[in-house]
Each structure stands twice: as structure tokens, then as C-alpha cells.
Tab-separated table of C-alpha atoms in Angstrom:
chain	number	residue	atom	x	y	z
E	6	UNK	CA	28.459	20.049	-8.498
E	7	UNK	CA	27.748	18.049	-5.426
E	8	UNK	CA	28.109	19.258	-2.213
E	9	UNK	CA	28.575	18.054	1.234
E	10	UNK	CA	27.999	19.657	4.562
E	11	UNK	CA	28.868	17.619	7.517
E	12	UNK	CA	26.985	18.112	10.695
E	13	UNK	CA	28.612	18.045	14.336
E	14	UNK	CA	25.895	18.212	16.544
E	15	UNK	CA	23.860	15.527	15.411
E	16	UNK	CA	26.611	13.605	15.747
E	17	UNK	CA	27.237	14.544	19.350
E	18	UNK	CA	24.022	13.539	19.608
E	19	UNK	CA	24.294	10.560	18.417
E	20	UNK	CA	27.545	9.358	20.440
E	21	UNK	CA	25.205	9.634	23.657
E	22	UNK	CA	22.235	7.375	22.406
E	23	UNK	CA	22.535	4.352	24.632
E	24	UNK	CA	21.182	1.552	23.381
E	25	UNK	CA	20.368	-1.468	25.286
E	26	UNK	CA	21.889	-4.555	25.196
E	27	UNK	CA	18.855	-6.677	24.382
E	28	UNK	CA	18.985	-9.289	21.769
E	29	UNK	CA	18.088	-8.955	18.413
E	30	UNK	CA	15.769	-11.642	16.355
E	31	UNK	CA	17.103	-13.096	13.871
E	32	UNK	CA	16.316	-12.073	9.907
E	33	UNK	CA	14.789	-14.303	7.983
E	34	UNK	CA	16.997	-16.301	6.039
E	35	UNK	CA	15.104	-15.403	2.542
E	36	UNK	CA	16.984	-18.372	1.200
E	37	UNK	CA	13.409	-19.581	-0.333
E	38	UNK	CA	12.249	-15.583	-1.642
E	39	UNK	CA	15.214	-15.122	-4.591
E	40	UNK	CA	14.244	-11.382	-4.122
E	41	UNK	CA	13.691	-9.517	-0.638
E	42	UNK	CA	13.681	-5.891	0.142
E	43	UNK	CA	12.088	-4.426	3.522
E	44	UNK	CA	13.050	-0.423	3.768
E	45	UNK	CA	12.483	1.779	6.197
E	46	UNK	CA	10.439	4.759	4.393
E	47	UNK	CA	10.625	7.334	6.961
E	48	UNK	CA	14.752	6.938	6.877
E	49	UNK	CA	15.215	5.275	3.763
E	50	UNK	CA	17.512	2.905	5.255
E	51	UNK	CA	17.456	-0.378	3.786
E	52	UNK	CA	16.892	-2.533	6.684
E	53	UNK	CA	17.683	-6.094	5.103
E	54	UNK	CA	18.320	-6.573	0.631
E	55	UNK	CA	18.646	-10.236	-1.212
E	56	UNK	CA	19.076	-9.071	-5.094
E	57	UNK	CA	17.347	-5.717	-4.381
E	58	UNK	CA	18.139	-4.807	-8.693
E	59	UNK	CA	17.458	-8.297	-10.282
E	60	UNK	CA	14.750	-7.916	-12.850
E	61	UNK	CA	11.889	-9.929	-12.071
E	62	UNK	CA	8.658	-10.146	-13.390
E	63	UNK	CA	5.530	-8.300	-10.900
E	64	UNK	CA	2.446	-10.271	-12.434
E	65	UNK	CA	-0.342	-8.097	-10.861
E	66	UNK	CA	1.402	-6.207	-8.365
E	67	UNK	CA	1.876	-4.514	-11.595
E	68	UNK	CA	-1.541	-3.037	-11.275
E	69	UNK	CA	0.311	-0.341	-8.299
E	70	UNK	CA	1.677	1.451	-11.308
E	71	UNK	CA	-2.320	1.310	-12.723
E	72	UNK	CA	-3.480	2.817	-9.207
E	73	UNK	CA	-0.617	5.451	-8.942
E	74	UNK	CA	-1.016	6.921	-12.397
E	75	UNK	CA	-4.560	7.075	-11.853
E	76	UNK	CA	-4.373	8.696	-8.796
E	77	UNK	CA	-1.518	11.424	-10.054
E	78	UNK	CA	-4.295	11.905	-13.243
E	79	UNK	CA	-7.180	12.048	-10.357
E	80	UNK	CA	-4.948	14.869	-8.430
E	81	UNK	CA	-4.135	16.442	-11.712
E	82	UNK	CA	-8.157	16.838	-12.325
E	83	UNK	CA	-7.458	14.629	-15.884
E	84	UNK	CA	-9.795	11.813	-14.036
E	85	UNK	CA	-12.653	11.829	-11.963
E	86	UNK	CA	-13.797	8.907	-9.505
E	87	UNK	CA	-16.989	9.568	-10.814
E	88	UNK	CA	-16.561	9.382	-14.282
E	89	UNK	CA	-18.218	6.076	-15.892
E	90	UNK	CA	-16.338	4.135	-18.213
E	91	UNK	CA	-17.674	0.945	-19.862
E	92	UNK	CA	-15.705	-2.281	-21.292
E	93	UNK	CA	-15.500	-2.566	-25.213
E	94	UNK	CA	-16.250	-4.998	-27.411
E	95	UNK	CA	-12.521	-5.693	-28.273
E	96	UNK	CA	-11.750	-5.873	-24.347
E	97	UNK	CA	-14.472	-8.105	-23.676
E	98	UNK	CA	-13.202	-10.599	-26.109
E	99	UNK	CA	-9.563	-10.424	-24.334
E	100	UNK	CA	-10.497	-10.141	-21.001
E	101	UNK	CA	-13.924	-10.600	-20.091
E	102	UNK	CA	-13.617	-13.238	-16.870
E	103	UNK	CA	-10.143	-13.508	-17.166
E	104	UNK	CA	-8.267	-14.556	-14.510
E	105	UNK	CA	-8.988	-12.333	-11.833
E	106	UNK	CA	-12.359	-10.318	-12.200
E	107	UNK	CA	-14.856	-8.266	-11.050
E	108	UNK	CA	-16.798	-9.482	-14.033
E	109	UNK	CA	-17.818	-6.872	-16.181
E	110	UNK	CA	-19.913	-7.139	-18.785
E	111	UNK	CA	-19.238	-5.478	-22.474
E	112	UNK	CA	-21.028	-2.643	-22.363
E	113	UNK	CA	-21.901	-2.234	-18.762
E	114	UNK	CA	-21.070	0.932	-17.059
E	115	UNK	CA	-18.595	1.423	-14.538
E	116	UNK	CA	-17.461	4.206	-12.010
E	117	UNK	CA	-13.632	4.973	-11.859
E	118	UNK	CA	-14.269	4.447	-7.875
E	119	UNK	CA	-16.035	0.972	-8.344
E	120	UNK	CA	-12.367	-0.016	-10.933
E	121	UNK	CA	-9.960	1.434	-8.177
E	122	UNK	CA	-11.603	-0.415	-5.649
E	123	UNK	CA	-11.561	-3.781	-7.573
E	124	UNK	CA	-7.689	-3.414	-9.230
E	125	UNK	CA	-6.716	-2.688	-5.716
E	126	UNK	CA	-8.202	-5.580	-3.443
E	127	UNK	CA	-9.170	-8.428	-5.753
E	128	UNK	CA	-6.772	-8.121	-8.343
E	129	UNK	CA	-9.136	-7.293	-11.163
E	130	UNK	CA	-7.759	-7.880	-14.516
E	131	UNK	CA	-10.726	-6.094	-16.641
E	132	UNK	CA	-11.295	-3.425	-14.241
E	133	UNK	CA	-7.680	-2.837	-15.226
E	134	UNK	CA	-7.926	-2.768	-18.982
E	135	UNK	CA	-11.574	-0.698	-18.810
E	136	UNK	CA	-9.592	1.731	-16.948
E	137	UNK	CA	-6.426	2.072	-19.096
E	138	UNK	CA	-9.115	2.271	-21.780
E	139	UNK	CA	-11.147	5.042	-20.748
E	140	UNK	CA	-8.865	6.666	-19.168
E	141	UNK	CA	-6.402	6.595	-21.959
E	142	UNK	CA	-7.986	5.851	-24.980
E	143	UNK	CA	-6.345	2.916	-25.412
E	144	UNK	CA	-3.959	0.296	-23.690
E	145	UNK	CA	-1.175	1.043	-25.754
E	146	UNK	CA	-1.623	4.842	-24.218
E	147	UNK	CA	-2.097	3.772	-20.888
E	148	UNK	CA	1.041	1.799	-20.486
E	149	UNK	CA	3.346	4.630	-22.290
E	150	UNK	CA	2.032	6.355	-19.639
E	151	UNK	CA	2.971	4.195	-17.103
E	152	UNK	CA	6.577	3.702	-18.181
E	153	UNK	CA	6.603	7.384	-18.520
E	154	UNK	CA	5.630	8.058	-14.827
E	155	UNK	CA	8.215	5.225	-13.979
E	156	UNK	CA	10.338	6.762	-15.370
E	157	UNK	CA	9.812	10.782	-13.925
E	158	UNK	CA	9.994	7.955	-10.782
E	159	UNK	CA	13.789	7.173	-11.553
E	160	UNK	CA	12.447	3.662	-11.380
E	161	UNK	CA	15.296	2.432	-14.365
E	162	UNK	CA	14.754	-1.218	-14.184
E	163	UNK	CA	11.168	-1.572	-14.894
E	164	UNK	CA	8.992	-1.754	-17.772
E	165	UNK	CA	5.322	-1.966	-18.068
E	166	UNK	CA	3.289	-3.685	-21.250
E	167	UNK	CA	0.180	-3.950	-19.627
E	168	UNK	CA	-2.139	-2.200	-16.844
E	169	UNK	CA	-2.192	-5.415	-14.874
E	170	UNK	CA	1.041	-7.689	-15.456
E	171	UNK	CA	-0.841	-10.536	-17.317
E	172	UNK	CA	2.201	-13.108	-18.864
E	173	UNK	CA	3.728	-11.289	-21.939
E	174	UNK	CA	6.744	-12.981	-22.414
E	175	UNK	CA	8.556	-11.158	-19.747
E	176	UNK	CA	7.649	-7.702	-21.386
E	177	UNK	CA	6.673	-6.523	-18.214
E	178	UNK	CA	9.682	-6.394	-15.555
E	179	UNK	CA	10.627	-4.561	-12.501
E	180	UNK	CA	13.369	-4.521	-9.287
E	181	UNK	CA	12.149	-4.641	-5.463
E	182	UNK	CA	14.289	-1.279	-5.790
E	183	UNK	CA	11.974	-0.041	-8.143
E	184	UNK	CA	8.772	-1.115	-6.332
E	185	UNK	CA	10.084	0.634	-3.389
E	186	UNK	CA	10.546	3.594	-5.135
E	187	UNK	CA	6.591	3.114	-6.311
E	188	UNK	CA	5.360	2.467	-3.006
E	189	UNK	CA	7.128	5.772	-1.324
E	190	UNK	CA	5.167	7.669	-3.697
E	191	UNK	CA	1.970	6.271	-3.791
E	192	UNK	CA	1.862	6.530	-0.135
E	193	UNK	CA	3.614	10.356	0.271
E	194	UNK	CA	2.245	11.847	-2.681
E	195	UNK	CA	-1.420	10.290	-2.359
E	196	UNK	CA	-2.118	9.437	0.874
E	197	UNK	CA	-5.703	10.016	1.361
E	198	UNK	CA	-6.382	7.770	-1.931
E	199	UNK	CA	-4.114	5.085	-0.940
E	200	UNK	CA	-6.001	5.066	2.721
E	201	UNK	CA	-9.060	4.895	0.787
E	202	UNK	CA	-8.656	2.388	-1.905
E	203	UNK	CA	-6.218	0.193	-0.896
E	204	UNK	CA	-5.781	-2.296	1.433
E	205	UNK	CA	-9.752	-3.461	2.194
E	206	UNK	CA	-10.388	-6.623	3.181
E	207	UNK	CA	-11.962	-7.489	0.325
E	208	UNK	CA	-14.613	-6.194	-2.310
E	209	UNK	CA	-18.109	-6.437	-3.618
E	210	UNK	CA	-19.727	-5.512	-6.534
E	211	UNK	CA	-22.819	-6.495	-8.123
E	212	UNK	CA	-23.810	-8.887	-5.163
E	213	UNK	CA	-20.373	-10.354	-5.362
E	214	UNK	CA	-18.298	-10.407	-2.577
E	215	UNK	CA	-14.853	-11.324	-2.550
E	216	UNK	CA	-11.656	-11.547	-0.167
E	217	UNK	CA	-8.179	-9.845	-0.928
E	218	UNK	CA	-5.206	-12.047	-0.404
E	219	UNK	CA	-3.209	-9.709	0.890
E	220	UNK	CA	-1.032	-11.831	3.669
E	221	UNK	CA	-0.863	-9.147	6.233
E	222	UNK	CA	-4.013	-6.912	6.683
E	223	UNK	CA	-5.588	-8.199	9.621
E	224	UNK	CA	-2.625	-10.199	10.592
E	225	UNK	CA	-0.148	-7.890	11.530
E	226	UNK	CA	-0.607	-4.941	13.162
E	227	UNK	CA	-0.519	-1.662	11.358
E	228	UNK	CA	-0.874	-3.688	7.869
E	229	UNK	CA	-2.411	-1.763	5.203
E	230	UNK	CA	-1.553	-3.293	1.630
E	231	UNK	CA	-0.581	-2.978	-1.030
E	232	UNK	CA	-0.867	-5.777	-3.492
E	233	UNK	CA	-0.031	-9.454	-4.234
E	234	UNK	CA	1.059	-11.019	-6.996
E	235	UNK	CA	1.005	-14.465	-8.948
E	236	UNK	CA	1.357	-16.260	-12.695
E	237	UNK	CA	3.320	-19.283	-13.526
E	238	UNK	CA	5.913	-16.923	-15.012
E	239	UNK	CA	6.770	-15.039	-12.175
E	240	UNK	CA	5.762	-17.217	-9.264
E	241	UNK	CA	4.528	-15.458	-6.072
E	242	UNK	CA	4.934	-11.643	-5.521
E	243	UNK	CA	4.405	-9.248	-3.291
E	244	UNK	CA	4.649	-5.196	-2.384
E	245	UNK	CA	3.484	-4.416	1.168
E	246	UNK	CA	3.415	-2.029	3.538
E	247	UNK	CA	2.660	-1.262	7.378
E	248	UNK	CA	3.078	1.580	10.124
E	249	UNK	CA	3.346	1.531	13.585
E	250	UNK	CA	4.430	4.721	15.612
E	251	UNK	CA	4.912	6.758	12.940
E	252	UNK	CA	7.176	4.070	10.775
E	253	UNK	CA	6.588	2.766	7.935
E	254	UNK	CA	8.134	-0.165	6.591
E	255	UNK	CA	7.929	-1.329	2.849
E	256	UNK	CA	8.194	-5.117	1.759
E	257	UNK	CA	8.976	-6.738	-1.551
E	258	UNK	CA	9.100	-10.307	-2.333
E	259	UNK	CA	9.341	-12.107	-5.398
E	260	UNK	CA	9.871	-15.666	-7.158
E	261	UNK	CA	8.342	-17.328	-3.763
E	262	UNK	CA	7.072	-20.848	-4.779
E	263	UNK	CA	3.974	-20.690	-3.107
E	264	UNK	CA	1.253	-18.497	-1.031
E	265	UNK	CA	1.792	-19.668	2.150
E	266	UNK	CA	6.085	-18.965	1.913
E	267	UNK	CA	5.195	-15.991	1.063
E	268	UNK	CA	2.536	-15.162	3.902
E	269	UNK	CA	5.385	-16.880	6.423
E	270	UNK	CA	8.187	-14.416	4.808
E	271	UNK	CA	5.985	-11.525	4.630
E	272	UNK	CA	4.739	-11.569	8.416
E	273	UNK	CA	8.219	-12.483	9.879
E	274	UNK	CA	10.237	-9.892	7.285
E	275	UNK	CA	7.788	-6.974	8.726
E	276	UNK	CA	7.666	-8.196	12.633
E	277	UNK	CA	11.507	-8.533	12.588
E	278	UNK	CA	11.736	-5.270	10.627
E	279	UNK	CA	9.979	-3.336	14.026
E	280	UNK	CA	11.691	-5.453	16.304
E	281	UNK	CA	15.644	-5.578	15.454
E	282	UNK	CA	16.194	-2.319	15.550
E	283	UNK	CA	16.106	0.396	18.483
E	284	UNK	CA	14.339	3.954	16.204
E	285	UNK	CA	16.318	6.809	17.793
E	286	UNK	CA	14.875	10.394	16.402
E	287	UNK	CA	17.276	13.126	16.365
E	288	UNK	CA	15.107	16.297	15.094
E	289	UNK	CA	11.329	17.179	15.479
E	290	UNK	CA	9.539	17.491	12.286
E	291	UNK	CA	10.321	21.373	11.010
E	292	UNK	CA	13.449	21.341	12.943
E	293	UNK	CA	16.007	23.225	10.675
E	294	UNK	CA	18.880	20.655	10.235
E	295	UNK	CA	21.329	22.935	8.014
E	296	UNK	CA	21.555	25.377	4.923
E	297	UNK	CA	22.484	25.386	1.224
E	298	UNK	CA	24.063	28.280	-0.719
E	299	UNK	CA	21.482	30.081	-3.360
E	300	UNK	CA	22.965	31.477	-6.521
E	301	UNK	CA	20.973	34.133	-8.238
E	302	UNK	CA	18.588	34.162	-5.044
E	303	UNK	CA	16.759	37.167	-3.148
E	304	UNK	CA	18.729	35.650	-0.354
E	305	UNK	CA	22.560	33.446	-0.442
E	306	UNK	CA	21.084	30.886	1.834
E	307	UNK	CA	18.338	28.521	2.251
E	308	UNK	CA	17.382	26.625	5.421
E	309	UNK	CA	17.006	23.041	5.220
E	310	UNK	CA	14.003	21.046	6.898
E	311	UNK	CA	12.553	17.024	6.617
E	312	UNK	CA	9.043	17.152	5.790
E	313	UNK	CA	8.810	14.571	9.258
E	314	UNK	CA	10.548	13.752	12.453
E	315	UNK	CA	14.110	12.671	11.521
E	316	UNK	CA	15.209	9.207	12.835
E	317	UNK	CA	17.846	6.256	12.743
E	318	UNK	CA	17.151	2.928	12.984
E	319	UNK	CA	19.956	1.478	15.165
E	320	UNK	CA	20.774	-2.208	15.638
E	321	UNK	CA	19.538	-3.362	19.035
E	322	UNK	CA	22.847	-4.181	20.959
E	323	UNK	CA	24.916	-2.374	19.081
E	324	UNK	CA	26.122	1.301	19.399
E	325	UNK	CA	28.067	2.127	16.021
E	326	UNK	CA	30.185	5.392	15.347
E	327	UNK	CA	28.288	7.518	13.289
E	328	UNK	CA	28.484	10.504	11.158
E	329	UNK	CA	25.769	12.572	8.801
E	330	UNK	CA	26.249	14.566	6.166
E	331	UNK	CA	23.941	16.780	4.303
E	332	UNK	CA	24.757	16.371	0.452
E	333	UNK	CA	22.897	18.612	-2.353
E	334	UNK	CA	23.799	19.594	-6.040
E	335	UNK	CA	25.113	23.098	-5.750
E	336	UNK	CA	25.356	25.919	-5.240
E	337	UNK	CA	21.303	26.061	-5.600
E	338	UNK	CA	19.900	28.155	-8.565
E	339	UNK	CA	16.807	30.655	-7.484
E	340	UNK	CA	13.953	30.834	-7.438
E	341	UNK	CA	13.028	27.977	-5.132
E	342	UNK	CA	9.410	26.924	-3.735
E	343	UNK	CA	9.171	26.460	-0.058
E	344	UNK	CA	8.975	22.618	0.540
E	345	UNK	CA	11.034	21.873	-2.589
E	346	UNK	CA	12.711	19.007	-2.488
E	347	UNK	CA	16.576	20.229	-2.330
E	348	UNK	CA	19.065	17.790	-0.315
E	349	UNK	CA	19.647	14.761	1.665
E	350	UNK	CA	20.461	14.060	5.082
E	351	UNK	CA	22.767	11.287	5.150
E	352	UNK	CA	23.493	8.803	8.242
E	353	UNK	CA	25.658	6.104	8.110
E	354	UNK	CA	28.018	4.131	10.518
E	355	UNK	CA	30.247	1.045	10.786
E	356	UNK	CA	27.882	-2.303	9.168
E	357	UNK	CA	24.470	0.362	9.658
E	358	UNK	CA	22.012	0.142	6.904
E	359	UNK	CA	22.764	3.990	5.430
E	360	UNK	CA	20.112	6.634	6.310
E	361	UNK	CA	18.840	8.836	3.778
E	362	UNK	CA	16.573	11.845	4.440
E	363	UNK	CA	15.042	14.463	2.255
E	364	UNK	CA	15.343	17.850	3.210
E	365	UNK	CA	13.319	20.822	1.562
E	366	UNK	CA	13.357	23.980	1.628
E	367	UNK	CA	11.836	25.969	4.652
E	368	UNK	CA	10.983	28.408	2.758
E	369	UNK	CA	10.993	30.382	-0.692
E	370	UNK	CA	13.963	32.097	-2.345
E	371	UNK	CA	12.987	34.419	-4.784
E	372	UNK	CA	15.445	35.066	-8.421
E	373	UNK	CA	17.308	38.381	-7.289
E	374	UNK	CA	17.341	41.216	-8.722
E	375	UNK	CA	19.869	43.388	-10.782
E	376	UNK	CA	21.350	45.205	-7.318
E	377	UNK	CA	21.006	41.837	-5.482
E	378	UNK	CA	22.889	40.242	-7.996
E	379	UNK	CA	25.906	42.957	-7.729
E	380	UNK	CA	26.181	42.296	-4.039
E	381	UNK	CA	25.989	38.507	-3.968
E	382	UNK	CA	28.685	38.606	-6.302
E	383	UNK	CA	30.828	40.979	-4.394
E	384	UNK	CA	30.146	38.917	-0.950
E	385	UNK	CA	30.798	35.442	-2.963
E	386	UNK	CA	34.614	35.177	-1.726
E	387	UNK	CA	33.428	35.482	1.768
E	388	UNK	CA	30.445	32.969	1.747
């Protein structure tokens, strides 16, 4: 049963922010991207939407659902970087130099490393496929996989045919919802791969060198991927990401009719994304912001934490009335793990883009016992 808790003193808090009265730039108009999303990870607010669950198709920004399943197998100890795969006969005659490539030969062995390195910053269709093949077994595995992990991901409106969003008839679709969703956990659950793999300026292998297209990195500061994306069937895509101060803002774009709109839209989406907004934070990362009610626990309580500093982006100019709630499905069954994922702080106010934390648990709440269980159900009218 949901549950809400509202909170006072954040909210006292909150009344006293001043914010000054400087003016805002303006938003893009997005009238030439039919699809635009730029979200605030750290808050989750969603600073500016145009179609955010229209299906679209990715083309190779599909190959971020390659690079995160790889890397959850790679944490998992399923894959190793080191492990050398080698492109089949069969794939060779399907993808050998197509499209984009770090042109491998049938036969010719590969590291994991050297394929995550290629999908990741030039876009390489047959370091894709080799991949999903050795890693899998076979394509067909590989992308169950992937629409399996999409959907542990809650990512509803996507579907994956293919490790690297070649045309297939529009097999392959997402949302900038969705991709959002992707991005948050490539970049909180694997952070020391994504700041490895992604986001180079380019790549060589085998004497090759090549650039990636990325419109950002090296453009704007704190730009650091993730992928473009381009066929005739889905015009121009793009998933990116950058961080300044501690906030990270995500970026999707799609249907864009050509490289350069979407460079333009990318850069301005991102700088107006840091500079429209005043970032107010109201707790210190580990700050205890409330508690939820344990049933069957060693203890009847649980105190709630973010995993990071807890802000609000706030409209520069503006100083809306604002009120947070902390909402959870309860009560809570025991046992729970400390940092569990358990609730949501929730921050909204009068035309504010909603703020949505997750809170975990500060610590571990053990099943109770037989006695334990007697007493928390003699206390339960007075909780």
C-alpha cells in the first residue's frame, strides 16, 4: 500500500531560499528535434520534455544497451575484458565493413576491451555483433538479453533486435524516457567502466585512428558521452551526458534532420540546462531525511538516507511554494540490506519540474524473531 510522509522542515527550509532575480535564458525551442528530454539525474527532475514517451527508433545509440549489459555481465564476473573473442564466418558475411567499423577480419582475434572501446566511440557495428556473439553465443541470445535487462530497467517502451540498432524495419524502438532510464544506470551502477570506455575522443586500432562524433566532448564543459546516433530510418539521435559541480544532466534527442541541428540543440539544451536554474541543496549526503515502518523487522523503523547530497533545481527568478513528501510501498517487509533502495523523496511546487529522490536504507533490519514478533504486534496500535 503506498505511503506518504510529508516533511515540515524541509519545507521551512525551503520558504527561506532566496533566489535572485536574474534572468533566465531562454529553452530551446526544439521545434526542429520531434523528441527532447534533458533531466536532471541527481534530482530526477525533468528540466524541459517534447514527446518524452513517443517511440522512436535509436539507430546506434542502441549499442548503450550493448555496453550496459556487458558491463552488468563484466561486474557479474560472466565476462572478462580480457577474454578474446573472434568474428565468424556467418558474421563476416553480414557485417564485415559495414557501416561503421573497426574492421575486423573473420577470424581475427579480439579483446572484449579493444570491442568496448570501439562500440563506444566510433560506433562499431561488428565489434557489436562479435561481442553479442561471444559473449552470448549468438545474436538472437544477446538481444533477449538486452530486452530482458530493459526490462528489470522498467524501460516499457523499448525493444531491442539487434546489438547495434542497424535498420530492421522499426524492430528496434525506444522513448527518450527510456534512454534516460539507461543512462542513470549505466552511469550509477558502473561508473568506473563508463569513465573508462566511454566518451574518448576517438579510437585506434590496428594503426587506424578514428574520431567519435560525439557533439559535446571537448565542446562543452564537463561533457563525457554517451553515444550518437544515425540511419535514414531514424534520422539523427542522440543520448548524452555532462557534470559540472556535482550535477549531472542527461540529454536525448531524436528525429533531428541533420548533424549539425543536432550539435546546435545538444550544446544549447545542456548550457541552458546549468544555466536556468538556481541548484539549492537541502541535505548533505548521509543526512537522515525521514523513516519507514518495518513489519516483521528486528526493529519497527528504518531511517531513510539519499545515496548523495539532496538538491532542487529552482527556476532563476522565481521562488515557488513548495512541499516534499517521502512516498514508499508499505509498511516495509524485513529483512532489509543497508543501502536498499526503499522510498522517494518527492519535491514539487507551483509550474516546478517535480523532484524525485531515492532514499535507502541507512542501515539493515534484520526478520524478527518469534518474541520480537509478539511485541511489534502488541505496540502496532501505537506506532
Amino acid at each position: 500500500m503506498p505511503v506518504i510522509l510529508r516533511l515540515l522542515a524541509p519545507l521551512l527550509a525551503l520558504a527561506a531560499l532566496a533566489v535572485p532575480a536574474r534572468a533566465a535564458p531562454a529553452v530551446p525551442t526544439a521545434q526542429e528535434a520531434p523528441v527532447a528530454m534533458l533531466v536532471d539525474l541527481s534530482s530526477g527532475q525533468v528540466l524541459h520534455a517534447r514527446d518524452p514517451d513517443r517511440r522512436f527508433v535509436p539507430a546506434s545509440v542502441t549499442k548503450v544497451m550493448t555496453l550496459y549489459l556487458a558491463f552488468e555481465q563484466i561486474a557479474a564476473g560472466k565476462l572478462d575484458p580480457d577474454q578474446v573473442f573472434a568474428m565468424s564466418p556467418a558474421l563476416a558475411r553480414d557485417w564485415r565493413r559495414k557501416g561503421s567499423t573497426m574492421f575486423l577480419e573473420p577470424g581475427e582475434p579480439v579483446r572484449v576491451h579493444d570491442l568496448l572501446l570501439g562500440i563506444a566511440n566510433v560506433s562499431a557495428n561488428d565489434g557489436a555483433v562479435v561481442l553479442a556473439e561471444g559473449a552470448a553465443g549468438s545474436i538472437a541470445a544477446w538481444t533477449a538479453a538486452m530486452n530482458r535487462t530493459a526490462r528489470s530497467l522498467g524501460m516499457h517502451g523499448s525493444h531491442f533486435a539487434s546489438p547495434n540498432g542497424w535498420p530492421d524495419e522499426g524492430r528496434t524502438f525506444t522513448t527518450a524516457r527510456d534512454l534516460v532510464t539507461l543512462a542513470r544506470a549505466l552511469v550509477t551502477r558502473h561508473p568506473d567502466a563508463f569513465g573508462y570506455y566511454v566518451g574518448r575522443a576517438g579510437f585506434a586500432y590496428k594503426g587506424i585512428a578514428q574520431v567519435n562524433h560525439d557533439p559535446m566532448i571537448g565542446r562543452v564543459p564537463g561533457a563525457d558521452g554517451i553515444k550518437t546516433g544515425f540511419t535514414n530510418e531514424a534520422g539523427f539521435t542522440y543520448l548524452g551526458t555532462a557534470v559540472r559541480d556535482g550535477q549531472r544532466l542527461v540529454l536525448v534527442l531524436a528525429g533531428v534532420e541533420s548533424a549539425r541541428l543536432r550539435a546546435r540543440l545538444a550544446r544549447a539544451y545542456t548550457e541552458w540546462g546549468f544555466a536556468a536554474f538556481d541548484r539549492k541543496h537541502l541535505f548533505a549526503p548521509g543526512s537522515v531525511v525521514g523513516s519507514a515502518r518495518v513489519q516483521d523487522g528486528a526493529a519497527r523503523h528504518v531511517r531513510l538516507v539519499a545515496r548523495g547530497p539532496v538538491a532542487i533545481n529552482l527556476p532563476r527568478g522565481q521562488s515557488p511554494s513548495l512541499s516534499a513528501v517521502i512516498r514508499y510501498d508499505g509498511p516495509l517487509r524485513a529483512p532489509i540490506a543497508k543501502g536498499e533502495e526503499i522510498a522517494v523523496l518527492e519535491i514539487t511546487g507551483p509550474g516546478l519540474p517535480p523532484a524525485r529522490i531515492p532514499l535507502v536504507a541507512a542501515e539493515a533490519v534484520a526478520k524478527a524473531g518469534p518474541l520480537a514478533r509478539i511485541r511489534n504486534a502488541l505496540l502496532e496500535p501505537f506506532a
